[in-house]
Coordinates of C-alpha atoms and ligand atoms in Angstrom, one line a residue:
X1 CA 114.3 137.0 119.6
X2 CA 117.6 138.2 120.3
X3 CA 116.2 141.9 121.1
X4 CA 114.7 139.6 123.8
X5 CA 117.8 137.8 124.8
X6 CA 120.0 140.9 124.6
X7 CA 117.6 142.6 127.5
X8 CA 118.8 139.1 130.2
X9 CA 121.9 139.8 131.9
X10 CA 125.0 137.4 130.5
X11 CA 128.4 137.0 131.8
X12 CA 130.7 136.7 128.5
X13 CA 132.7 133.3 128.3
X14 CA 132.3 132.8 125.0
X15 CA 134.9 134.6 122.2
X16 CA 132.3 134.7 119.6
X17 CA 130.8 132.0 117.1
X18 CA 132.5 128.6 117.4
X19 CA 134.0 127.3 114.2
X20 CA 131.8 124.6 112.1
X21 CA 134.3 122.1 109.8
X22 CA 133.6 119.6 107.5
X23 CA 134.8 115.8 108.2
X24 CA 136.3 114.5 104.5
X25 CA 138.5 112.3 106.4
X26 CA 136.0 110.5 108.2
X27 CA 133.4 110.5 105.1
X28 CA 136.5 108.7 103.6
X29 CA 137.2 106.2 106.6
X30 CA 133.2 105.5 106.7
X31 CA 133.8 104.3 103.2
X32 CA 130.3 105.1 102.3
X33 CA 129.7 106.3 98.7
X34 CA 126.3 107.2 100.2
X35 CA 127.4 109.4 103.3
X36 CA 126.0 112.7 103.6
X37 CA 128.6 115.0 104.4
X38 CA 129.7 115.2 108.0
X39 CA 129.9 118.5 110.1
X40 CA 130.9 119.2 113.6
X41 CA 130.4 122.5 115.6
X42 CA 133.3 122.7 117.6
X43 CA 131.7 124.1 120.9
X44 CA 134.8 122.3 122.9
X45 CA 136.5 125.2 121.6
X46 CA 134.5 127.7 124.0
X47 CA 136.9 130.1 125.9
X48 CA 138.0 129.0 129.2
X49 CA 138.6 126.5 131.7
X50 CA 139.5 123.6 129.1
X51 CA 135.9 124.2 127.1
X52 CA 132.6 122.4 126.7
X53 CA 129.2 123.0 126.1
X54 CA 128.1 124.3 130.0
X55 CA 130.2 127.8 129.3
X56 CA 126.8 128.8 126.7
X57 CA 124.3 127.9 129.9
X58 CA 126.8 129.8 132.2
X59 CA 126.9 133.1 130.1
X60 CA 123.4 133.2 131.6
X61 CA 123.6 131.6 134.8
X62 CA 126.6 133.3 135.9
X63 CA 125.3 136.7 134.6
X64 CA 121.9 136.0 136.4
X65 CA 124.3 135.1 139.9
X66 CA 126.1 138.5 139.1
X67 CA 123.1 140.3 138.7
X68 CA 121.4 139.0 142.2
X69 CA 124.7 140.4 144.0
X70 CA 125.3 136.6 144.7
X71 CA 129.1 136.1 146.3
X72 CA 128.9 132.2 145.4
X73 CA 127.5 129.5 142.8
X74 CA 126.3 126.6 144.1
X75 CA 125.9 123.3 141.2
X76 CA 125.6 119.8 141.5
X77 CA 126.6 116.6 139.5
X78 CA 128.1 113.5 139.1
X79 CA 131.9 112.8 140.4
X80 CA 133.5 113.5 136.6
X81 CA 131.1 115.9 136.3
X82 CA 132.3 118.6 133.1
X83 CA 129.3 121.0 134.1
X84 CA 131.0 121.5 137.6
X85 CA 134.4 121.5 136.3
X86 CA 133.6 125.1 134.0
X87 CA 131.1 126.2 136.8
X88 CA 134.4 126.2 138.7
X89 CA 136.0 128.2 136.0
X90 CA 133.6 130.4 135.0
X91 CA 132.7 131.5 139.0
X92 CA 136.7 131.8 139.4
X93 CA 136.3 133.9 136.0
X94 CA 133.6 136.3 137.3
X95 CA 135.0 136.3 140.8
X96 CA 132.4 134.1 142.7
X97 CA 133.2 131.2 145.1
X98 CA 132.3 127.7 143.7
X99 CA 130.9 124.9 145.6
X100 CA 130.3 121.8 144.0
X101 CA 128.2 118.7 145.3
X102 CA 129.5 115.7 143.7
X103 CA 127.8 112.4 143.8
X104 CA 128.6 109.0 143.1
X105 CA 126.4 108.6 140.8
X106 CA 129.2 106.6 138.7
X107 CA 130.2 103.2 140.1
X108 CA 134.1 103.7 139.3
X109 CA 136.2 103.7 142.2
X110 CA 139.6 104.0 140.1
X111 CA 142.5 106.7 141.7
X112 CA 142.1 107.9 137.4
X113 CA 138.1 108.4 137.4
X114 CA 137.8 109.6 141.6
X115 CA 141.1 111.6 141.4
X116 CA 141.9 112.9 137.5
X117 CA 140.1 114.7 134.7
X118 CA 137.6 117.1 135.9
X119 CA 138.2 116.5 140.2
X120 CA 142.0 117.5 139.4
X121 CA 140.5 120.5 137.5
X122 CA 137.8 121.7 140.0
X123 CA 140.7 121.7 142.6
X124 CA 142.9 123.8 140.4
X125 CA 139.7 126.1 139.8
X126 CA 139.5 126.8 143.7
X127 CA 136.2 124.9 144.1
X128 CA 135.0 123.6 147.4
X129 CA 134.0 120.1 146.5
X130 CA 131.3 118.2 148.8
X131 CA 130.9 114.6 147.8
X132 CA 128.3 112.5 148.9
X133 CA 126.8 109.3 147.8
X134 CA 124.7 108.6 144.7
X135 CA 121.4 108.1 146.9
X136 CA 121.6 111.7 148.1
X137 CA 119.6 114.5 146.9
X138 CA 122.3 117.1 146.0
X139 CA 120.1 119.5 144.8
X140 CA 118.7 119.8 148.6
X141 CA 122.5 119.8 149.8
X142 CA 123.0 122.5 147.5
X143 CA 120.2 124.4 148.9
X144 CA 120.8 123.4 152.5
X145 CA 124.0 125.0 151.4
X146 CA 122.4 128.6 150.3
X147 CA 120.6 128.9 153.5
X148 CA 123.5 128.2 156.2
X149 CA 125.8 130.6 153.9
X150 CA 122.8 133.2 154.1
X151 CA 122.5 133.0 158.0
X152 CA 126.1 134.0 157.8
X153 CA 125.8 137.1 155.1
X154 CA 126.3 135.5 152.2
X155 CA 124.4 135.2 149.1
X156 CA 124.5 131.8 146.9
X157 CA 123.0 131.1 143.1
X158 CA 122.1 127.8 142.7
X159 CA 121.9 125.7 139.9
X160 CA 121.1 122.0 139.1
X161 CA 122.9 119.4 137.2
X162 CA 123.9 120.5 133.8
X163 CA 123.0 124.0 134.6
X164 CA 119.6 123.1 132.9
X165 CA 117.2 125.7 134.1
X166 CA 115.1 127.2 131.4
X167 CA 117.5 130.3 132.2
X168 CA 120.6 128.3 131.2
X169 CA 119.2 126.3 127.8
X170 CA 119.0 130.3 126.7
X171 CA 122.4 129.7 125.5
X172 CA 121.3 127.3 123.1
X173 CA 118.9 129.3 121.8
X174 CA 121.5 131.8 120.9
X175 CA 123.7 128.8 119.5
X176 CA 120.5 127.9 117.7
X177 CA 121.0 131.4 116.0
X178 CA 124.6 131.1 115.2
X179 CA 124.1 127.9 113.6
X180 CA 121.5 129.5 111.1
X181 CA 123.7 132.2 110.3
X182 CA 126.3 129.7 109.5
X183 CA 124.9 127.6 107.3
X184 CA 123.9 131.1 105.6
X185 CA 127.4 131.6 105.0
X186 CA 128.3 128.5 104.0
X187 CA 125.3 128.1 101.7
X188 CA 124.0 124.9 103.0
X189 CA 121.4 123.5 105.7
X190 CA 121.6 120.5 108.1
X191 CA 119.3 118.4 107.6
X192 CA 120.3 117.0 111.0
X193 CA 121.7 118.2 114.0
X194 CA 123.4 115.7 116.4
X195 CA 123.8 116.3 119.7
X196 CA 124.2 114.2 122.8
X197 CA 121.4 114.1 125.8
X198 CA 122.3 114.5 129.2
X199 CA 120.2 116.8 131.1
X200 CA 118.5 118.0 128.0
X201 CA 119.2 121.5 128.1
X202 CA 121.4 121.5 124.9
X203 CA 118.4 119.7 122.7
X204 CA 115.8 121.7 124.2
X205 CA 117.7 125.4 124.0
X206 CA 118.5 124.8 120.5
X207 CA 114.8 123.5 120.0
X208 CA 113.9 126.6 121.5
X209 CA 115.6 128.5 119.4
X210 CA 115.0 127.0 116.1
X211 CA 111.2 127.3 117.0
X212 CA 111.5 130.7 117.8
X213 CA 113.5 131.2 114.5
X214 CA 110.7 130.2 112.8
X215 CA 112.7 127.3 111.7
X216 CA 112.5 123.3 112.1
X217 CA 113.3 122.2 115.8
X218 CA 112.7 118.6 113.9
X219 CA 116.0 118.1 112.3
X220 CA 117.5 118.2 115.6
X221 CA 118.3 114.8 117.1
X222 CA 119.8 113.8 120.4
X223 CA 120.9 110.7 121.5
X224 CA 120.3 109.3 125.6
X225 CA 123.3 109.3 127.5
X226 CA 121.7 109.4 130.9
X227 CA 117.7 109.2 131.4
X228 CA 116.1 106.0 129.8
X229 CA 114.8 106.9 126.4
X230 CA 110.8 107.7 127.7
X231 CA 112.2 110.3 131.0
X232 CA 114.4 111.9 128.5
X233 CA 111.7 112.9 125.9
X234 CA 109.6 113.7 128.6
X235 CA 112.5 116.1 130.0
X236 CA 113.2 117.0 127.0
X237 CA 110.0 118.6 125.6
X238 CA 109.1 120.0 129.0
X239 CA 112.1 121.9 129.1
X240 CA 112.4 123.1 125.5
X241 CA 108.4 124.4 126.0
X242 CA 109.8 126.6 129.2
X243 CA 112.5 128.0 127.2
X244 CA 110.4 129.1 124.3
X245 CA 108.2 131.0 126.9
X246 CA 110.9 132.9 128.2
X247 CA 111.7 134.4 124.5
X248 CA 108.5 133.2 122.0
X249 CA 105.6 132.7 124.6
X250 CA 103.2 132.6 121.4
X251 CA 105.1 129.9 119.5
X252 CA 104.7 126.1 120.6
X253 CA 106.1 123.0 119.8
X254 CA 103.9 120.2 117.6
X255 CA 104.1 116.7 117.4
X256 CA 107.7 115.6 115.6
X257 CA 110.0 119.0 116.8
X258 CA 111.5 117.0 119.8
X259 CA 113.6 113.6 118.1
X260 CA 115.4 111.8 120.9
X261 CA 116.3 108.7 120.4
X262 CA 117.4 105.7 122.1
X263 CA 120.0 102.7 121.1
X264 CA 123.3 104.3 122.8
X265 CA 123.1 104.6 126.0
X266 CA 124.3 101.0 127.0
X267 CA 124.3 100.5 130.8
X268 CA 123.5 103.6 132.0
X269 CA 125.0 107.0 132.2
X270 CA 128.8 107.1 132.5
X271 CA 129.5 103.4 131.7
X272 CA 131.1 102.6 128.8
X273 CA 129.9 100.9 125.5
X274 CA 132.1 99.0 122.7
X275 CA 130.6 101.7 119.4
X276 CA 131.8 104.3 122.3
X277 CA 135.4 103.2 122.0
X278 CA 134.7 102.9 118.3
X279 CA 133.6 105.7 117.6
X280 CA 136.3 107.9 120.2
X281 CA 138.8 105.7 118.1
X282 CA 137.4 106.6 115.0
X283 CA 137.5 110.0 115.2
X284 CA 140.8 110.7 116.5
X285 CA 142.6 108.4 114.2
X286 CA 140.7 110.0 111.0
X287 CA 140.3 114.1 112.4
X288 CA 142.9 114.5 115.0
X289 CA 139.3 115.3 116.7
X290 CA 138.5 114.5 120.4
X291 CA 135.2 113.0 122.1
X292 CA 134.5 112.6 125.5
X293 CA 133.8 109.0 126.9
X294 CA 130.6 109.7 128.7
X295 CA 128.5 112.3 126.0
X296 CA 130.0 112.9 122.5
X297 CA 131.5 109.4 122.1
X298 CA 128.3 107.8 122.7
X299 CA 126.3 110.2 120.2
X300 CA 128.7 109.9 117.7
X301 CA 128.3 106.3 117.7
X302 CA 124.9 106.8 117.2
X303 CA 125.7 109.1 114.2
X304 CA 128.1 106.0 112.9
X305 CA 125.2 103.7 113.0
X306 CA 122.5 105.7 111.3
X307 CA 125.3 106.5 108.7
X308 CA 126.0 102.7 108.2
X309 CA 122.4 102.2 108.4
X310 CA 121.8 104.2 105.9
X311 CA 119.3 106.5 107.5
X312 CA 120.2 109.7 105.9
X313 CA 120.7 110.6 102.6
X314 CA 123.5 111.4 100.0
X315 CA 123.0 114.8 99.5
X316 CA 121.9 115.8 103.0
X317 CA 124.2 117.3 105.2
X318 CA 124.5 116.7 108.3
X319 CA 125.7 118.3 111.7
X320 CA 127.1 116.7 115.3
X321 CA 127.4 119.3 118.3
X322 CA 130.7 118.4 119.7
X323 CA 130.2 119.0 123.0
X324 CA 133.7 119.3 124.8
X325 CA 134.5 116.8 128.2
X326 CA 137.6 116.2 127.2
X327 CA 139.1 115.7 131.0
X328 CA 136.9 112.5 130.9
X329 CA 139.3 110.9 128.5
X330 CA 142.1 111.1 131.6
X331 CA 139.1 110.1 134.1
X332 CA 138.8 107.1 131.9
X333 CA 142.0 105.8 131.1
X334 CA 141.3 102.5 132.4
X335 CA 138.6 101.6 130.6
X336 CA 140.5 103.0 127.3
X337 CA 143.3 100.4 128.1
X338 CA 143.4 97.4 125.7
X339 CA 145.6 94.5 127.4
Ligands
LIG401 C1 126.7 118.1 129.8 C2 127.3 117.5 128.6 C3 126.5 117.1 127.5 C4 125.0 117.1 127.6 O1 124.4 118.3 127.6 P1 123.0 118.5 128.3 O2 122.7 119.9 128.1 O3 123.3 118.1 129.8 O4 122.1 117.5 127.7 C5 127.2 116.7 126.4 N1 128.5 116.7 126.3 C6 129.3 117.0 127.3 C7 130.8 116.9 127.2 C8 128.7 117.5 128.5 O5 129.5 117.8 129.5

Protein backbone atom coordinates (compact mmCIF):
# COMPACT_ATOMS: atom_id res chain seq x y z
CA UNK A 1 0.00 0.00 0.00
CA UNK A 2 2.41 2.61 0.64
CA UNK A 3 4.55 1.62 -2.69
CA UNK A 4 1.15 2.88 -3.92
CA UNK A 5 0.88 6.06 -1.87
CA UNK A 6 4.56 6.92 -2.26
CA UNK A 7 3.96 7.06 -6.36
CA UNK A 8 0.93 10.37 -5.54
CA UNK A 9 2.53 13.59 -5.24
CA UNK A 10 2.40 15.01 -1.35
CA UNK A 11 3.41 18.41 -0.17
CA UNK A 12 5.22 17.56 3.38
CA UNK A 13 3.42 19.37 6.49
CA UNK A 14 3.79 16.78 8.59
CA UNK A 15 7.34 16.35 10.82
CA UNK A 16 6.91 12.60 10.99
CA UNK A 17 4.60 10.28 13.24
CA UNK A 18 2.59 12.17 15.87
CA UNK A 19 3.14 11.08 19.45
CA UNK A 20 0.46 8.50 20.97
CA UNK A 21 0.28 8.98 25.19
CA UNK A 22 -1.45 7.21 27.64
CA UNK A 23 -4.25 9.17 29.95
CA UNK A 24 -3.54 7.71 33.76
CA UNK A 25 -4.78 10.89 35.04
CA UNK A 26 -8.04 10.80 33.43
CA UNK A 27 -8.42 6.82 34.01
CA UNK A 28 -7.93 8.11 37.62
CA UNK A 29 -10.47 11.11 37.45
CA UNK A 30 -13.04 8.55 35.59
CA UNK A 31 -12.76 6.66 38.84
CA UNK A 32 -13.51 3.50 37.04
CA UNK A 33 -11.87 0.29 38.37
CA UNK A 34 -13.18 -1.02 35.11
CA UNK A 35 -11.69 1.59 32.43
CA UNK A 36 -9.77 0.37 29.76
CA UNK A 37 -6.85 2.28 29.43
CA UNK A 38 -7.17 5.57 27.62
CA UNK A 39 -4.91 6.71 24.56
CA UNK A 40 -4.87 9.74 22.51
CA UNK A 41 -2.93 10.35 19.14
CA UNK A 42 -1.94 13.75 19.31
CA UNK A 43 -2.51 14.83 15.57
CA UNK A 44 -3.04 18.61 17.01
CA UNK A 45 0.56 18.45 17.19
CA UNK A 46 0.87 18.38 13.21
CA UNK A 47 3.52 21.02 12.07
CA UNK A 48 2.25 24.25 11.12
CA UNK A 49 -0.30 26.92 11.21
CA UNK A 50 -1.46 26.06 14.94
CA UNK A 51 -2.16 22.12 13.92
CA UNK A 52 -5.10 19.82 13.33
CA UNK A 53 -6.15 17.02 11.56
CA UNK A 54 -6.73 18.81 7.75
CA UNK A 55 -2.59 19.23 7.47
CA UNK A 56 -2.67 14.89 6.69
CA UNK A 57 -5.54 15.64 3.73
CA UNK A 58 -3.42 18.64 2.63
CA UNK A 59 -0.09 16.76 2.25
CA UNK A 60 -2.11 15.37 -0.73
CA UNK A 61 -4.29 18.12 -1.73
CA UNK A 62 -1.70 20.64 -1.67
CA UNK A 63 0.78 18.32 -3.48
CA UNK A 64 -1.87 17.39 -6.07
CA UNK A 65 -2.49 21.65 -6.54
CA UNK A 66 1.40 21.81 -6.87
CA UNK A 67 1.55 19.13 -9.20
CA UNK A 68 -1.36 20.77 -11.66
CA UNK A 69 0.88 23.99 -11.78
CA UNK A 70 -2.09 25.49 -9.85
CA UNK A 71 -1.12 29.31 -8.51
CA UNK A 72 -4.19 29.19 -6.00
CA UNK A 73 -6.35 26.80 -3.59
CA UNK A 74 -9.73 27.34 -3.42
CA UNK A 75 -11.84 25.50 -0.01
CA UNK A 76 -14.91 26.07 1.45
CA UNK A 77 -16.57 25.78 5.03
CA UNK A 78 -18.24 27.01 7.82
CA UNK A 79 -17.36 30.68 9.46
CA UNK A 80 -14.90 28.93 12.37
CA UNK A 81 -14.00 26.73 9.94
CA UNK A 82 -10.20 24.80 11.17
CA UNK A 83 -10.03 23.08 7.59
CA UNK A 84 -9.78 26.67 6.02
CA UNK A 85 -7.72 28.12 8.65
CA UNK A 86 -4.54 25.34 7.74
CA UNK A 87 -5.62 25.48 4.00
CA UNK A 88 -4.58 29.08 4.57
CA UNK A 89 -1.38 27.92 6.14
CA UNK A 90 -0.47 25.19 4.21
CA UNK A 91 -1.09 27.34 0.58
CA UNK A 92 0.99 30.22 2.38
CA UNK A 93 3.45 27.20 3.14
CA UNK A 94 3.78 25.90 -0.45
CA UNK A 95 3.51 29.40 -1.92
CA UNK A 96 -0.15 29.38 -3.35
CA UNK A 97 -2.83 32.08 -2.89
CA UNK A 98 -5.83 30.94 -0.54
CA UNK A 99 -9.30 31.76 -1.02
CA UNK A 100 -11.69 30.67 1.35
CA UNK A 101 -15.63 30.72 1.04
CA UNK A 102 -17.10 30.95 4.44
CA UNK A 103 -20.58 30.34 5.25
CA UNK A 104 -22.88 30.93 7.98
CA UNK A 105 -23.58 27.78 8.43
CA UNK A 106 -23.25 28.52 12.43
CA UNK A 107 -25.96 30.79 13.87
CA UNK A 108 -23.44 32.77 16.33
CA UNK A 109 -23.18 36.26 15.59
CA UNK A 110 -20.79 37.01 18.61
CA UNK A 111 -17.51 39.73 17.72
CA UNK A 112 -15.55 36.15 19.56
CA UNK A 113 -17.04 33.40 17.13
CA UNK A 114 -17.48 36.02 13.59
CA UNK A 115 -14.09 37.79 14.49
CA UNK A 116 -11.53 35.35 16.61
CA UNK A 117 -10.14 31.82 16.47
CA UNK A 118 -9.73 30.67 13.09
CA UNK A 119 -11.20 34.20 10.96
CA UNK A 120 -8.24 36.09 13.08
CA UNK A 121 -5.91 33.25 11.83
CA UNK A 122 -7.02 33.01 8.03
CA UNK A 123 -6.34 36.84 7.94
CA UNK A 124 -2.88 36.45 9.51
CA UNK A 125 -2.32 33.46 6.87
CA UNK A 126 -3.00 35.99 3.87
CA UNK A 127 -6.34 34.30 2.86
CA UNK A 128 -8.87 36.07 0.83
CA UNK A 129 -12.04 35.32 2.68
CA UNK A 130 -15.53 35.42 0.78
CA UNK A 131 -18.39 34.99 3.19
CA UNK A 132 -21.75 34.34 2.16
CA UNK A 133 -24.81 32.99 3.86
CA UNK A 134 -25.48 29.47 5.07
CA UNK A 135 -28.17 28.88 2.10
CA UNK A 136 -25.43 29.31 -0.47
CA UNK A 137 -23.72 26.64 -2.34
CA UNK A 138 -20.06 27.44 -1.77
CA UNK A 139 -18.86 24.74 -3.46
CA UNK A 140 -20.31 26.43 -6.78
CA UNK A 141 -18.82 29.85 -5.48
CA UNK A 142 -15.68 28.20 -5.23
CA UNK A 143 -15.87 26.94 -8.66
CA UNK A 144 -17.43 30.09 -10.05
CA UNK A 145 -14.27 31.25 -8.52
CA UNK A 146 -11.75 28.78 -10.69
CA UNK A 147 -13.28 29.82 -13.80
CA UNK A 148 -13.29 33.83 -13.61
CA UNK A 149 -9.54 33.39 -12.22
CA UNK A 150 -8.85 31.06 -15.34
CA UNK A 151 -10.22 33.69 -17.90
CA UNK A 152 -7.64 35.80 -16.34
CA UNK A 153 -4.46 33.22 -16.52
CA UNK A 154 -4.69 31.71 -13.46
CA UNK A 155 -4.99 28.29 -12.36
CA UNK A 156 -7.15 27.26 -9.06
CA UNK A 157 -7.40 23.67 -7.10
CA UNK A 158 -10.36 23.22 -5.54
CA UNK A 159 -11.39 21.53 -2.73
CA UNK A 160 -14.63 20.91 -0.66
CA UNK A 161 -15.39 21.13 2.99
CA UNK A 162 -12.98 19.28 5.12
CA UNK A 163 -10.78 18.67 2.24
CA UNK A 164 -12.70 15.33 1.93
CA UNK A 165 -12.00 14.14 -1.59
CA UNK A 166 -11.04 10.49 -1.83
CA UNK A 167 -7.59 12.26 -2.72
CA UNK A 168 -7.40 13.94 0.72
CA UNK A 169 -8.79 10.89 3.23
CA UNK A 170 -5.29 9.36 1.60
CA UNK A 171 -3.76 10.94 4.56
CA UNK A 172 -5.55 8.76 6.77
CA UNK A 173 -4.77 5.96 5.25
CA UNK A 174 -1.11 6.64 5.90
CA UNK A 175 -2.19 7.60 9.60
CA UNK A 176 -3.90 4.30 9.51
CA UNK A 177 -0.32 2.86 8.90
CA UNK A 178 1.42 4.82 11.62
CA UNK A 179 -1.01 3.84 14.11
CA UNK A 180 -0.23 0.07 13.37
CA UNK A 181 3.32 0.53 13.58
CA UNK A 182 2.75 2.11 16.93
CA UNK A 183 0.97 -0.08 18.65
CA UNK A 184 3.79 -2.58 17.35
CA UNK A 185 6.10 -0.63 19.31
CA UNK A 186 4.28 -0.27 22.18
CA UNK A 187 3.09 -3.90 22.20
CA UNK A 188 -0.53 -3.33 22.42
CA UNK A 189 -3.69 -2.98 20.00
CA UNK A 190 -6.73 -0.72 20.21
CA UNK A 191 -9.52 -2.26 20.42
CA UNK A 192 -11.06 1.08 19.58
CA UNK A 193 -10.32 3.99 17.74
CA UNK A 194 -12.18 7.21 18.49
CA UNK A 195 -12.50 9.74 16.32
CA UNK A 196 -14.84 12.62 15.67
CA UNK A 197 -17.23 12.83 12.27
CA UNK A 198 -17.40 15.84 10.41
CA UNK A 199 -17.04 15.43 6.76
CA UNK A 200 -16.00 11.88 7.22
CA UNK A 201 -12.77 11.82 5.61
CA UNK A 202 -10.78 11.04 8.86
CA UNK A 203 -13.17 7.68 9.62
CA UNK A 204 -13.15 6.67 6.14
CA UNK A 205 -9.13 7.31 5.29
CA UNK A 206 -8.30 5.41 8.30
CA UNK A 207 -11.03 2.71 7.34
CA UNK A 208 -9.34 2.74 4.18
CA UNK A 209 -6.34 2.14 5.41
CA UNK A 210 -6.90 -0.45 7.95
CA UNK A 211 -8.78 -2.45 5.20
CA UNK A 212 -6.03 -2.21 2.94
CA UNK A 213 -3.69 -3.26 5.89
CA UNK A 214 -5.42 -6.19 6.02
CA UNK A 215 -6.54 -5.25 9.38
CA UNK A 216 -10.05 -4.46 11.20
CA UNK A 217 -11.61 -1.07 9.84
CA UNK A 218 -14.32 -2.25 12.73
CA UNK A 219 -12.63 -1.12 15.77
CA UNK A 220 -12.76 2.25 14.45
CA UNK A 221 -15.63 4.38 15.81
CA UNK A 222 -16.65 7.90 15.04
CA UNK A 223 -19.06 9.97 16.63
CA UNK A 224 -21.61 12.68 14.45
CA UNK A 225 -20.73 16.08 14.83
CA UNK A 226 -22.34 17.42 11.82
CA UNK A 227 -24.65 15.10 9.44
CA UNK A 228 -27.58 13.36 11.21
CA UNK A 229 -26.54 9.92 12.23
CA UNK A 230 -28.15 7.93 8.77
CA UNK A 231 -26.32 10.91 6.05
CA UNK A 232 -23.14 10.37 7.95
CA UNK A 233 -22.98 6.48 7.56
CA UNK A 234 -24.05 6.83 4.26
CA UNK A 235 -21.08 9.48 3.73
CA UNK A 236 -19.14 7.65 5.46
CA UNK A 237 -18.98 4.28 3.76
CA UNK A 238 -19.21 5.84 0.32
CA UNK A 239 -16.26 7.66 0.85
CA UNK A 240 -14.11 5.08 2.68
CA UNK A 241 -15.14 2.54 -0.54
CA UNK A 242 -13.53 5.41 -2.97
CA UNK A 243 -10.48 5.61 -1.05
CA UNK A 244 -9.76 1.89 -0.90
CA UNK A 245 -9.96 2.02 -4.76
CA UNK A 246 -7.49 4.47 -5.22
CA UNK A 247 -4.81 2.19 -3.13
CA UNK A 248 -6.64 -1.62 -2.71
CA UNK A 249 -9.15 -1.64 -5.67
CA UNK A 250 -9.51 -5.54 -4.89
CA UNK A 251 -10.33 -5.22 -1.17
CA UNK A 252 -13.93 -4.10 -0.03
CA UNK A 253 -15.60 -3.27 2.94
CA UNK A 254 -18.33 -5.85 4.69
CA UNK A 255 -21.08 -5.39 6.84
CA UNK A 256 -19.73 -4.00 10.53
CA UNK A 257 -16.16 -2.09 9.14
CA UNK A 258 -17.93 1.33 9.18
CA UNK A 259 -19.17 2.12 13.25
CA UNK A 260 -20.61 5.58 13.45
CA UNK A 261 -22.61 6.35 15.93
CA UNK A 262 -25.03 8.77 16.98
CA UNK A 263 -25.96 10.33 20.75
CA UNK A 264 -23.46 13.46 20.57
CA UNK A 265 -24.27 15.60 18.24
CA UNK A 266 -26.93 17.68 20.27
CA UNK A 267 -28.42 20.45 18.08
CA UNK A 268 -26.62 20.34 15.19
CA UNK A 269 -23.15 21.00 14.06
CA UNK A 270 -21.26 23.77 15.87
CA UNK A 271 -23.72 24.20 18.77
CA UNK A 272 -22.83 23.37 21.95
CA UNK A 273 -23.84 20.47 24.29
CA UNK A 274 -23.52 20.20 28.31
CA UNK A 275 -21.14 16.53 28.17
CA UNK A 276 -19.25 18.98 25.52
CA UNK A 277 -18.24 21.38 28.30
CA UNK A 278 -17.81 18.32 30.41
CA UNK A 279 -15.86 16.59 28.77
CA UNK A 280 -13.48 19.97 27.38
CA UNK A 281 -13.41 20.45 31.26
CA UNK A 282 -12.49 17.23 31.98
CA UNK A 283 -9.68 16.87 30.07
CA UNK A 284 -7.91 19.96 30.66
CA UNK A 285 -8.25 19.86 34.33
CA UNK A 286 -6.93 16.07 34.58
CA UNK A 287 -4.16 16.12 31.15
CA UNK A 288 -3.26 19.72 30.73
CA UNK A 289 -4.91 18.36 27.25
CA UNK A 290 -7.04 20.57 24.86
CA UNK A 291 -10.28 19.76 22.83
CA UNK A 292 -11.95 21.82 20.49
CA UNK A 293 -15.70 22.88 21.16
CA UNK A 294 -17.14 21.89 17.89
CA UNK A 295 -15.30 18.09 16.99
CA UNK A 296 -13.09 16.57 19.75
CA UNK A 297 -15.10 17.79 22.72
CA UNK A 298 -18.14 16.31 21.44
CA UNK A 299 -16.38 12.80 20.66
CA UNK A 300 -14.74 12.72 23.70
CA UNK A 301 -17.93 13.00 25.46
CA UNK A 302 -19.06 10.22 23.63
CA UNK A 303 -15.88 8.27 24.81
CA UNK A 304 -16.87 9.43 28.62
CA UNK A 305 -20.21 7.90 28.21
CA UNK A 306 -19.42 4.51 26.74
CA UNK A 307 -16.66 4.42 29.45
CA UNK A 308 -19.30 5.21 32.21
CA UNK A 309 -21.53 2.88 30.37
CA UNK A 310 -19.48 0.41 30.63
CA UNK A 311 -19.25 -0.48 26.95
CA UNK A 312 -15.67 -1.54 26.73
CA UNK A 313 -13.78 -3.66 28.59
CA UNK A 314 -11.00 -3.82 31.36
CA UNK A 315 -8.33 -4.99 29.61
CA UNK A 316 -9.04 -3.39 26.25
CA UNK A 317 -7.25 -0.50 25.26
CA UNK A 318 -8.54 1.99 23.73
CA UNK A 319 -7.57 5.09 21.36
CA UNK A 320 -9.23 8.85 20.68
CA UNK A 321 -7.83 10.73 17.57
CA UNK A 322 -7.39 14.17 18.98
CA UNK A 323 -8.02 16.06 16.22
CA UNK A 324 -6.62 19.71 16.83
CA UNK A 325 -9.28 23.02 16.44
CA UNK A 326 -7.96 24.53 19.08
CA UNK A 327 -8.75 28.42 17.83
CA UNK A 328 -12.44 27.27 18.37
CA UNK A 329 -11.83 27.47 22.10
CA UNK A 330 -11.27 31.61 21.56
CA UNK A 331 -14.22 31.46 18.88
CA UNK A 332 -16.24 30.14 21.79
CA UNK A 333 -15.49 31.92 24.66
CA UNK A 334 -18.98 32.91 25.26
CA UNK A 335 -20.46 29.89 25.41
CA UNK A 336 -17.48 28.63 27.83
CA UNK A 337 -18.44 31.54 30.21
CA UNK A 338 -20.22 30.33 33.47
CA UNK A 339 -21.98 33.57 35.11
C1 LIG B 1 -12.49 18.75 10.48
C2 LIG B 1 -12.26 18.36 11.88
C3 LIG B 1 -12.68 17.11 12.36
C4 LIG B 1 -13.46 16.14 11.54
O1 LIG B 1 -12.74 15.53 10.54
P1 LIG B 1 -13.51 15.08 9.21
O2 LIG B 1 -12.48 14.43 8.41
O3 LIG B 1 -14.08 16.31 8.60
O4 LIG B 1 -14.61 14.14 9.64
C5 LIG B 1 -12.38 16.79 13.66
N1 LIG B 1 -11.74 17.65 14.47
C6 LIG B 1 -11.34 18.86 14.06
C7 LIG B 1 -10.68 19.76 15.02
C8 LIG B 1 -11.59 19.26 12.74
O5 LIG B 1 -11.20 20.48 12.34
Amino acid sequence: MLIQLQRRPRFNLLEGPTPIQRLTRLEQVLGCGGCPPIYVKRDDLTGIGGGGNKLRKLEFLIGEALDQGCDTFITTGARQSNHARLSAAAAARAGLSCELVLTDTVTRDDEAYQRNGNVLLDDLFGATVRRRTADVDALAVAQERAVHLFAKGHRAYVVGSGGSSPLGCLGYAVCAEEIMAQEHDLGLRFHRIIVPNGSSGTHAGLAAGLKAAGDEPGRIESFTVLAPIEKARTVTTELAVRTLALIDPASEFVEGDIVVTDGQLGEGYGVPTDAMFEAVRLVARSEGLLLDPVYGGKAFAGLIAAIREGRWRKGEPVLFVMTGGLPGLFAYEPAFRRD
